[in-house]
PDB file of C-alpha atoms in Angstrom:
ATOM      1  CA  MET N 134     -61.674 -27.156  -4.193  1.00  0.00           C
ATOM      2  CA  ILE N 135     -60.811 -23.476  -3.711  1.00  0.00           C
ATOM      3  CA  VAL N 136     -57.605 -23.902  -5.745  1.00  0.00           C
ATOM      4  CA  ARG N 137     -59.587 -25.288  -8.687  1.00  0.00           C
ATOM      5  CA  ARG N 138     -62.112 -22.421  -8.430  1.00  0.00           C
ATOM      6  CA  VAL N 139     -59.328 -19.791  -8.376  1.00  0.00           C
ATOM      7  CA  ILE N 140     -57.645 -21.397 -11.402  1.00  0.00           C
ATOM      8  CA  ASP N 141     -60.929 -21.637 -13.341  1.00  0.00           C
ATOM      9  CA  ARG N 142     -61.900 -18.063 -12.495  1.00  0.00           C
ATOM     10  CA  SER N 143     -58.451 -16.732 -13.410  1.00  0.00           C
ATOM     11  CA  ALA N 144     -58.465 -18.566 -16.741  1.00  0.00           C
ATOM     12  CA  ALA N 145     -61.941 -17.266 -17.559  1.00  0.00           C
ATOM     13  CA  ILE N 146     -60.976 -13.674 -16.716  1.00  0.00           C
ATOM     14  CA  LEU N 147     -57.732 -13.822 -18.694  1.00  0.00           C
ATOM     15  CA  LEU N 148     -58.840 -15.818 -21.718  1.00  0.00           C
ATOM     16  CA  GLN N 149     -62.543 -15.007 -22.111  1.00  0.00           C
ATOM     17  CA  PRO N 150     -63.302 -11.720 -20.335  1.00  0.00           C
ATOM     18  CA  HIS N 151     -66.305 -11.063 -22.566  1.00  0.00           C
ATOM     19  CA  LEU N 152     -67.961 -14.328 -21.528  1.00  0.00           C
ATOM     20  CA  TYR N 153     -66.809 -14.008 -17.916  1.00  0.00           C
ATOM     21  CA  PHE N 154     -68.381 -10.572 -17.430  1.00  0.00           C
ATOM     22  CA  THR N 155     -71.613 -11.438 -19.253  1.00  0.00           C
ATOM     23  CA  CYS N 156     -72.240 -14.439 -16.995  1.00  0.00           C
ATOM     24  CA  ASN N 157     -73.541 -13.543 -13.548  1.00  0.00           C
ATOM     25  CA  ASP N 158     -72.828 -17.009 -12.133  1.00  0.00           C
ATOM     26  CA  ASP N 159     -69.313 -15.990 -11.037  1.00  0.00           C
ATOM     27  CA  PHE N 160     -70.021 -12.461  -9.761  1.00  0.00           C
ATOM     28  CA  MET N 161     -67.601 -11.586  -6.962  1.00  0.00           C
ATOM     29  CA  ASP N 162     -69.190  -9.798  -4.045  1.00  0.00           C
ATOM     30  CA  PHE N 163     -67.080  -7.960  -1.457  1.00  0.00           C
ATOM     31  CA  GLY N 164     -66.259 -11.098   0.543  1.00  0.00           C
ATOM     32  CA  GLU N 165     -65.350 -13.336  -2.350  1.00  0.00           C
ATOM     33  CA  GLY N 166     -63.540 -10.544  -4.210  1.00  0.00           C
ATOM     34  CA  THR N 167     -61.485  -9.687  -1.137  1.00  0.00           C
ATOM     35  CA  VAL N 168     -60.399 -13.310  -0.747  1.00  0.00           C
ATOM     36  CA  TYR N 169     -59.531 -13.528  -4.451  1.00  0.00           C
ATOM     37  CA  ALA N 170     -57.434 -10.331  -4.333  1.00  0.00           C
ATOM     38  CA  ALA N 171     -55.651 -11.564  -1.184  1.00  0.00           C
ATOM     39  CA  ILE N 172     -54.828 -14.866  -2.908  1.00  0.00           C
ATOM     40  CA  MET N 173     -53.433 -12.965  -5.905  1.00  0.00           C
ATOM     41  CA  GLY N 174     -51.301 -10.789  -3.586  1.00  0.00           C
ATOM     42  CA  THR N 175     -49.911 -13.863  -1.828  1.00  0.00           C
ATOM     43  CA  LEU N 176     -49.260 -15.588  -5.151  1.00  0.00           C
ATOM     44  CA  SER N 177     -47.280 -12.535  -6.256  1.00  0.00           C
ATOM     45  CA  VAL N 178     -44.935 -12.892  -3.261  1.00  0.00           C
ATOM     46  CA  VAL N 179     -44.532 -16.617  -3.888  1.00  0.00           C
ATOM     47  CA  LEU N 180     -43.653 -15.884  -7.527  1.00  0.00           C
ATOM     48  CA  ALA N 181     -41.114 -13.267  -6.403  1.00  0.00           C
ATOM     49  CA  ILE N 182     -39.429 -15.903  -4.246  1.00  0.00           C
ATOM     50  CA  VAL N 183     -39.479 -18.525  -7.009  1.00  0.00           C
ATOM     51  CA  MET N 184     -38.129 -16.059  -9.569  1.00  0.00           C
ATOM     52  CA  GLY N 185     -35.227 -15.179  -7.319  1.00  0.00           C
ATOM     53  CA  GLY N 186     -36.502 -11.746  -6.360  1.00  0.00           C
ATOM     54  CA  ASP N 187     -35.738 -12.471  -2.729  1.00  0.00           C
ATOM     55  CA  THR N 188     -33.714  -9.252  -2.428  1.00  0.00           C
ATOM     56  CA  MET N 189     -36.962  -7.380  -1.815  1.00  0.00           C
ATOM     57  CA  LEU N 190     -37.841  -9.942   0.837  1.00  0.00           C
ATOM     58  CA  SER N 191     -34.487  -9.909   2.584  1.00  0.00           C
ATOM     59  CA  GLY N 192     -34.621  -6.149   3.096  1.00  0.00           C
ATOM     60  CA  SER N 193     -36.220  -4.381   6.010  1.00  0.00           C
ATOM     61  CA  LEU N 194     -39.404  -6.471   6.127  1.00  0.00           C
ATOM     62  CA  GLY N 195     -38.474 -10.111   5.662  1.00  0.00           C
ATOM     63  CA  LEU N 196     -40.479 -13.030   4.331  1.00  0.00           C
ATOM     64  CA  ILE N 197     -43.159 -13.490   7.004  1.00  0.00           C
ATOM     65  CA  PRO N 198     -44.163  -9.816   7.272  1.00  0.00           C
ATOM     66  CA  THR N 199     -44.198  -9.581   3.458  1.00  0.00           C
ATOM     67  CA  LEU N 200     -46.506 -12.603   3.248  1.00  0.00           C
ATOM     68  CA  ILE N 201     -48.818 -10.902   5.750  1.00  0.00           C
ATOM     69  CA  ILE N 202     -48.721  -7.391   4.293  1.00  0.00           C
ATOM     70  CA  SER N 203     -48.911  -8.293   0.594  1.00  0.00           C
ATOM     71  CA  PRO N 204     -52.487  -9.668   0.650  1.00  0.00           C
ATOM     72  CA  MET N 205     -53.651  -6.630   2.630  1.00  0.00           C
ATOM     73  CA  VAL N 206     -52.052  -4.269   0.116  1.00  0.00           C
ATOM     74  CA  ALA N 207     -53.660  -6.224  -2.752  1.00  0.00           C
ATOM     75  CA  VAL N 208     -57.091  -5.916  -1.130  1.00  0.00           C
ATOM     76  CA  LEU N 209     -56.609  -2.206  -0.423  1.00  0.00           C
ATOM     77  CA  GLY N 210     -55.460  -1.665  -4.012  1.00  0.00           C
ATOM     78  CA  THR N 211     -58.531  -3.519  -5.263  1.00  0.00           C
ATOM     79  CA  PHE N 212     -60.831  -1.175  -3.327  1.00  0.00           C
ATOM     80  CA  VAL N 213     -58.923   1.910  -4.554  1.00  0.00           C
ATOM     81  CA  MET N 214     -59.096   0.701  -8.161  1.00  0.00           C
ATOM     82  CA  ALA N 215     -62.811  -0.046  -7.718  1.00  0.00           C
ATOM     83  CA  GLY N 216     -63.274   3.569  -6.612  1.00  0.00           C
ATOM     84  CA  ILE N 217     -61.446   4.840  -9.694  1.00  0.00           C
ATOM     85  CA  ILE N 218     -63.467   2.548 -11.952  1.00  0.00           C
ATOM     86  CA  HIS N 219     -66.693   3.664 -10.282  1.00  0.00           C
ATOM     87  CA  VAL N 220     -65.968   7.385 -10.636  1.00  0.00           C
ATOM     88  CA  LEU N 221     -64.994   6.973 -14.296  1.00  0.00           C
ATOM     89  CA  CYS N 222     -68.069   4.855 -15.027  1.00  0.00           C
ATOM     90  CA  GLN N 223     -70.373   7.326 -13.306  1.00  0.00           C
ATOM     91  CA  SER N 224     -68.870  10.092 -15.443  1.00  0.00           C
ATOM     92  CA  LEU N 225     -69.675   7.951 -18.500  1.00  0.00           C
ATOM     93  CA  GLY N 226     -73.331   7.722 -17.466  1.00  0.00           C
ATOM     94  CA  SER N 227     -73.412   4.397 -15.630  1.00  0.00           C
ATOM     95  CA  ARG N 228     -76.042   3.920 -12.950  1.00  0.00           C
ATOM     96  CA  SER N 229     -74.532   0.719 -11.594  1.00  0.00           C
ATOM     97  CA  ASP N 230     -73.478   0.500  -7.977  1.00  0.00           C
ATOM     98  CA  PHE N 231     -70.048   0.219  -6.356  1.00  0.00           C
ATOM     99  CA  GLY N 232     -70.427  -3.571  -6.174  1.00  0.00           C
ATOM    100  CA  ASP N 233     -70.195  -3.779  -9.964  1.00  0.00           C
ATOM    101  CA  SER N 234     -67.032  -1.669  -9.923  1.00  0.00           C
ATOM    102  CA  PHE N 235     -65.579  -3.856  -7.174  1.00  0.00           C
ATOM    103  CA  HIS N 236     -66.338  -6.995  -9.200  1.00  0.00           C
ATOM    104  CA  VAL N 237     -64.374  -5.595 -12.161  1.00  0.00           C
ATOM    105  CA  SER N 238     -61.496  -4.498  -9.913  1.00  0.00           C
ATOM    106  CA  ALA N 239     -61.372  -7.797  -8.014  1.00  0.00           C
ATOM    107  CA  SER N 240     -61.359  -9.644 -11.339  1.00  0.00           C
ATOM    108  CA  ALA N 241     -58.472  -7.466 -12.538  1.00  0.00           C
ATOM    109  CA  SER N 242     -56.459  -8.445  -9.456  1.00  0.00           C
ATOM    110  CA  VAL N 243     -55.530 -11.541 -11.470  1.00  0.00           C
ATOM    111  CA  PHE N 244     -52.886  -9.241 -12.989  1.00  0.00           C
ATOM    112  CA  ILE N 245     -51.050  -8.813  -9.659  1.00  0.00           C
ATOM    113  CA  PRO N 246     -49.037 -12.046 -10.044  1.00  0.00           C
ATOM    114  CA  ILE N 247     -48.850 -11.619 -13.833  1.00  0.00           C
ATOM    115  CA  SER N 248     -47.230  -8.218 -13.343  1.00  0.00           C
ATOM    116  CA  GLN N 249     -44.708  -9.886 -11.042  1.00  0.00           C
ATOM    117  CA  VAL N 250     -43.727 -12.259 -13.839  1.00  0.00           C
ATOM    118  CA  LEU N 251     -43.796  -9.563 -16.550  1.00  0.00           C
ATOM    119  CA  SER N 252     -42.049  -6.908 -14.472  1.00  0.00           C
ATOM    120  CA  ASP N 253     -39.430  -5.815 -17.028  1.00  0.00           C
ATOM    121  CA  PHE N 254     -40.552  -2.648 -18.768  1.00  0.00           C
ATOM    122  CA  PRO N 255     -41.119  -4.016 -22.298  1.00  0.00           C
ATOM    123  CA  LEU N 256     -43.191  -6.858 -20.845  1.00  0.00           C
ATOM    124  CA  ILE N 257     -45.154  -4.613 -18.472  1.00  0.00           C
ATOM    125  CA  VAL N 258     -46.610  -2.967 -21.595  1.00  0.00           C
ATOM    126  CA  LEU N 259     -48.088  -6.355 -22.515  1.00  0.00           C
ATOM    127  CA  SER N 260     -49.475  -6.836 -19.008  1.00  0.00           C
ATOM    128  CA  MET N 261     -50.993  -3.327 -18.895  1.00  0.00           C
ATOM    129  CA  GLY N 262     -52.553  -3.742 -22.342  1.00  0.00           C
ATOM    130  CA  TRP N 263     -54.054  -7.052 -21.337  1.00  0.00           C
ATOM    131  CA  ALA N 264     -55.361  -5.557 -18.067  1.00  0.00           C
ATOM    132  CA  TRP N 265     -56.900  -2.640 -20.002  1.00  0.00           C
ATOM    133  CA  TRP N 266     -58.711  -5.096 -22.259  1.00  0.00           C
ATOM    134  CA  VAL N 267     -60.111  -7.094 -19.330  1.00  0.00           C
ATOM    135  CA  VAL N 268     -61.169  -4.023 -17.335  1.00  0.00           C
ATOM    136  CA  SER N 269     -62.807  -2.395 -20.350  1.00  0.00           C
ATOM    137  CA  ARG N 270     -64.774  -5.628 -20.992  1.00  0.00           C
ATOM    138  CA  GLY N 271     -65.913  -5.600 -17.361  1.00  0.00           C
ATOM    139  CA  VAL N 272     -66.980  -1.963 -17.582  1.00  0.00           C
ATOM    140  CA  ILE N 273     -68.816  -2.498 -20.866  1.00  0.00           C
ATOM    141  CA  HIS N 274     -70.793  -5.457 -19.533  1.00  0.00           C
ATOM    142  CA  GLY N 275     -71.062  -4.629 -15.839  1.00  0.00           C
ATOM    143  CA  HIS N 276     -71.763  -0.918 -16.135  1.00  0.00           C
ATOM    144  CA  LYS N 277     -73.414  -1.002 -19.569  1.00  0.00           C
ATOM    145  CA  VAL N 278     -71.066   1.704 -20.850  1.00  0.00           C
ATOM    146  CA  GLU N 279     -70.840   2.235 -24.612  1.00  0.00           C
ATOM    147  CA  PRO N 280     -67.827   0.151 -25.763  1.00  0.00           C
ATOM    148  CA  ARG N 281     -65.844   2.821 -27.611  1.00  0.00           C
ATOM    149  CA  ARG N 282     -66.169   5.316 -24.748  1.00  0.00           C
ATOM    150  CA  ALA N 283     -65.101   2.699 -22.189  1.00  0.00           C
ATOM    151  CA  GLU N 284     -62.106   1.667 -24.273  1.00  0.00           C
ATOM    152  CA  ILE N 285     -60.950   5.263 -24.729  1.00  0.00           C
ATOM    153  CA  VAL N 286     -61.410   6.368 -21.110  1.00  0.00           C
ATOM    154  CA  PHE N 287     -59.816   3.271 -19.623  1.00  0.00           C
ATOM    155  CA  GLY N 288     -57.148   3.299 -22.319  1.00  0.00           C
ATOM    156  CA  LEU N 289     -56.179   6.774 -21.131  1.00  0.00           C
ATOM    157  CA  LEU N 290     -56.144   5.533 -17.531  1.00  0.00           C
ATOM    158  CA  TYR N 291     -53.853   2.615 -18.370  1.00  0.00           C
ATOM    159  CA  ILE N 292     -51.572   4.780 -20.511  1.00  0.00           C
ATOM    160  CA  SER N 293     -51.227   7.102 -17.501  1.00  0.00           C
ATOM    161  CA  LEU N 294     -50.422   4.128 -15.259  1.00  0.00           C
ATOM    162  CA  LEU N 295     -47.900   2.879 -17.812  1.00  0.00           C
ATOM    163  CA  MET N 296     -46.210   6.297 -17.893  1.00  0.00           C
ATOM    164  CA  LEU N 297     -45.991   6.253 -14.087  1.00  0.00           C
ATOM    165  CA  SER N 298     -44.470   2.785 -14.299  1.00  0.00           C
ATOM    166  CA  ALA N 299     -41.938   3.987 -16.866  1.00  0.00           C
ATOM    167  CA  THR N 300     -40.785   6.801 -14.595  1.00  0.00           C
ATOM    168  CA  ALA N 301     -40.353   4.283 -11.761  1.00  0.00           C
ATOM    169  CA  HIS N 302     -38.020   2.141 -13.872  1.00  0.00           C
TER     170      HIS N 302
END
C-alpha cells in the first residue's frame, strides 16, 4: 500500500504540480514528509547501484552504511531546503508557517532519485529546471506568493544551485 501511495504522490508532484499543491488532501506534515524524503534518499542509492555507480559505494563507506546514511542526509537536506524556501517566501510577503515550506521541500525530494539518473551535466539542467517549476508551483499555491515574483526568486535560487553544480563537475 505504501509503495502505491509513494508512486501516486511522486507522479502527481512531477506531472501535475499545480493540481497537487492546490489539493490539501495530500499535504505532507513533518512525519509523512520525513518518511517520503527518506524513501527518496534510499531509492537514490538503489538507482546508483543499478546504474553501475557502485564505485561510490565501494569506497570508504560501503553499501550498508550508505543505505543507512543516505535517507538521513535526504531528510536533513529537506529540512535545510524548507528553511531556505521559508526565508525566501517570508521575504516575498508570505505569512504561511514553516509547515507549508516543509511540504514544498518534502515534495521536491522526489528529485533526489531523478538527479541520480540525470547526473550528467547537460541532463542536470533538465532536472534543475523541472525542480524549479515544481517548487515555484508549491510556493505560489502554498504560500500564496505572486506567481511572477516566485518564479523569478526561485529561478535565481536554482540558477545559483546549477552554477554550484557546474563547478563541481
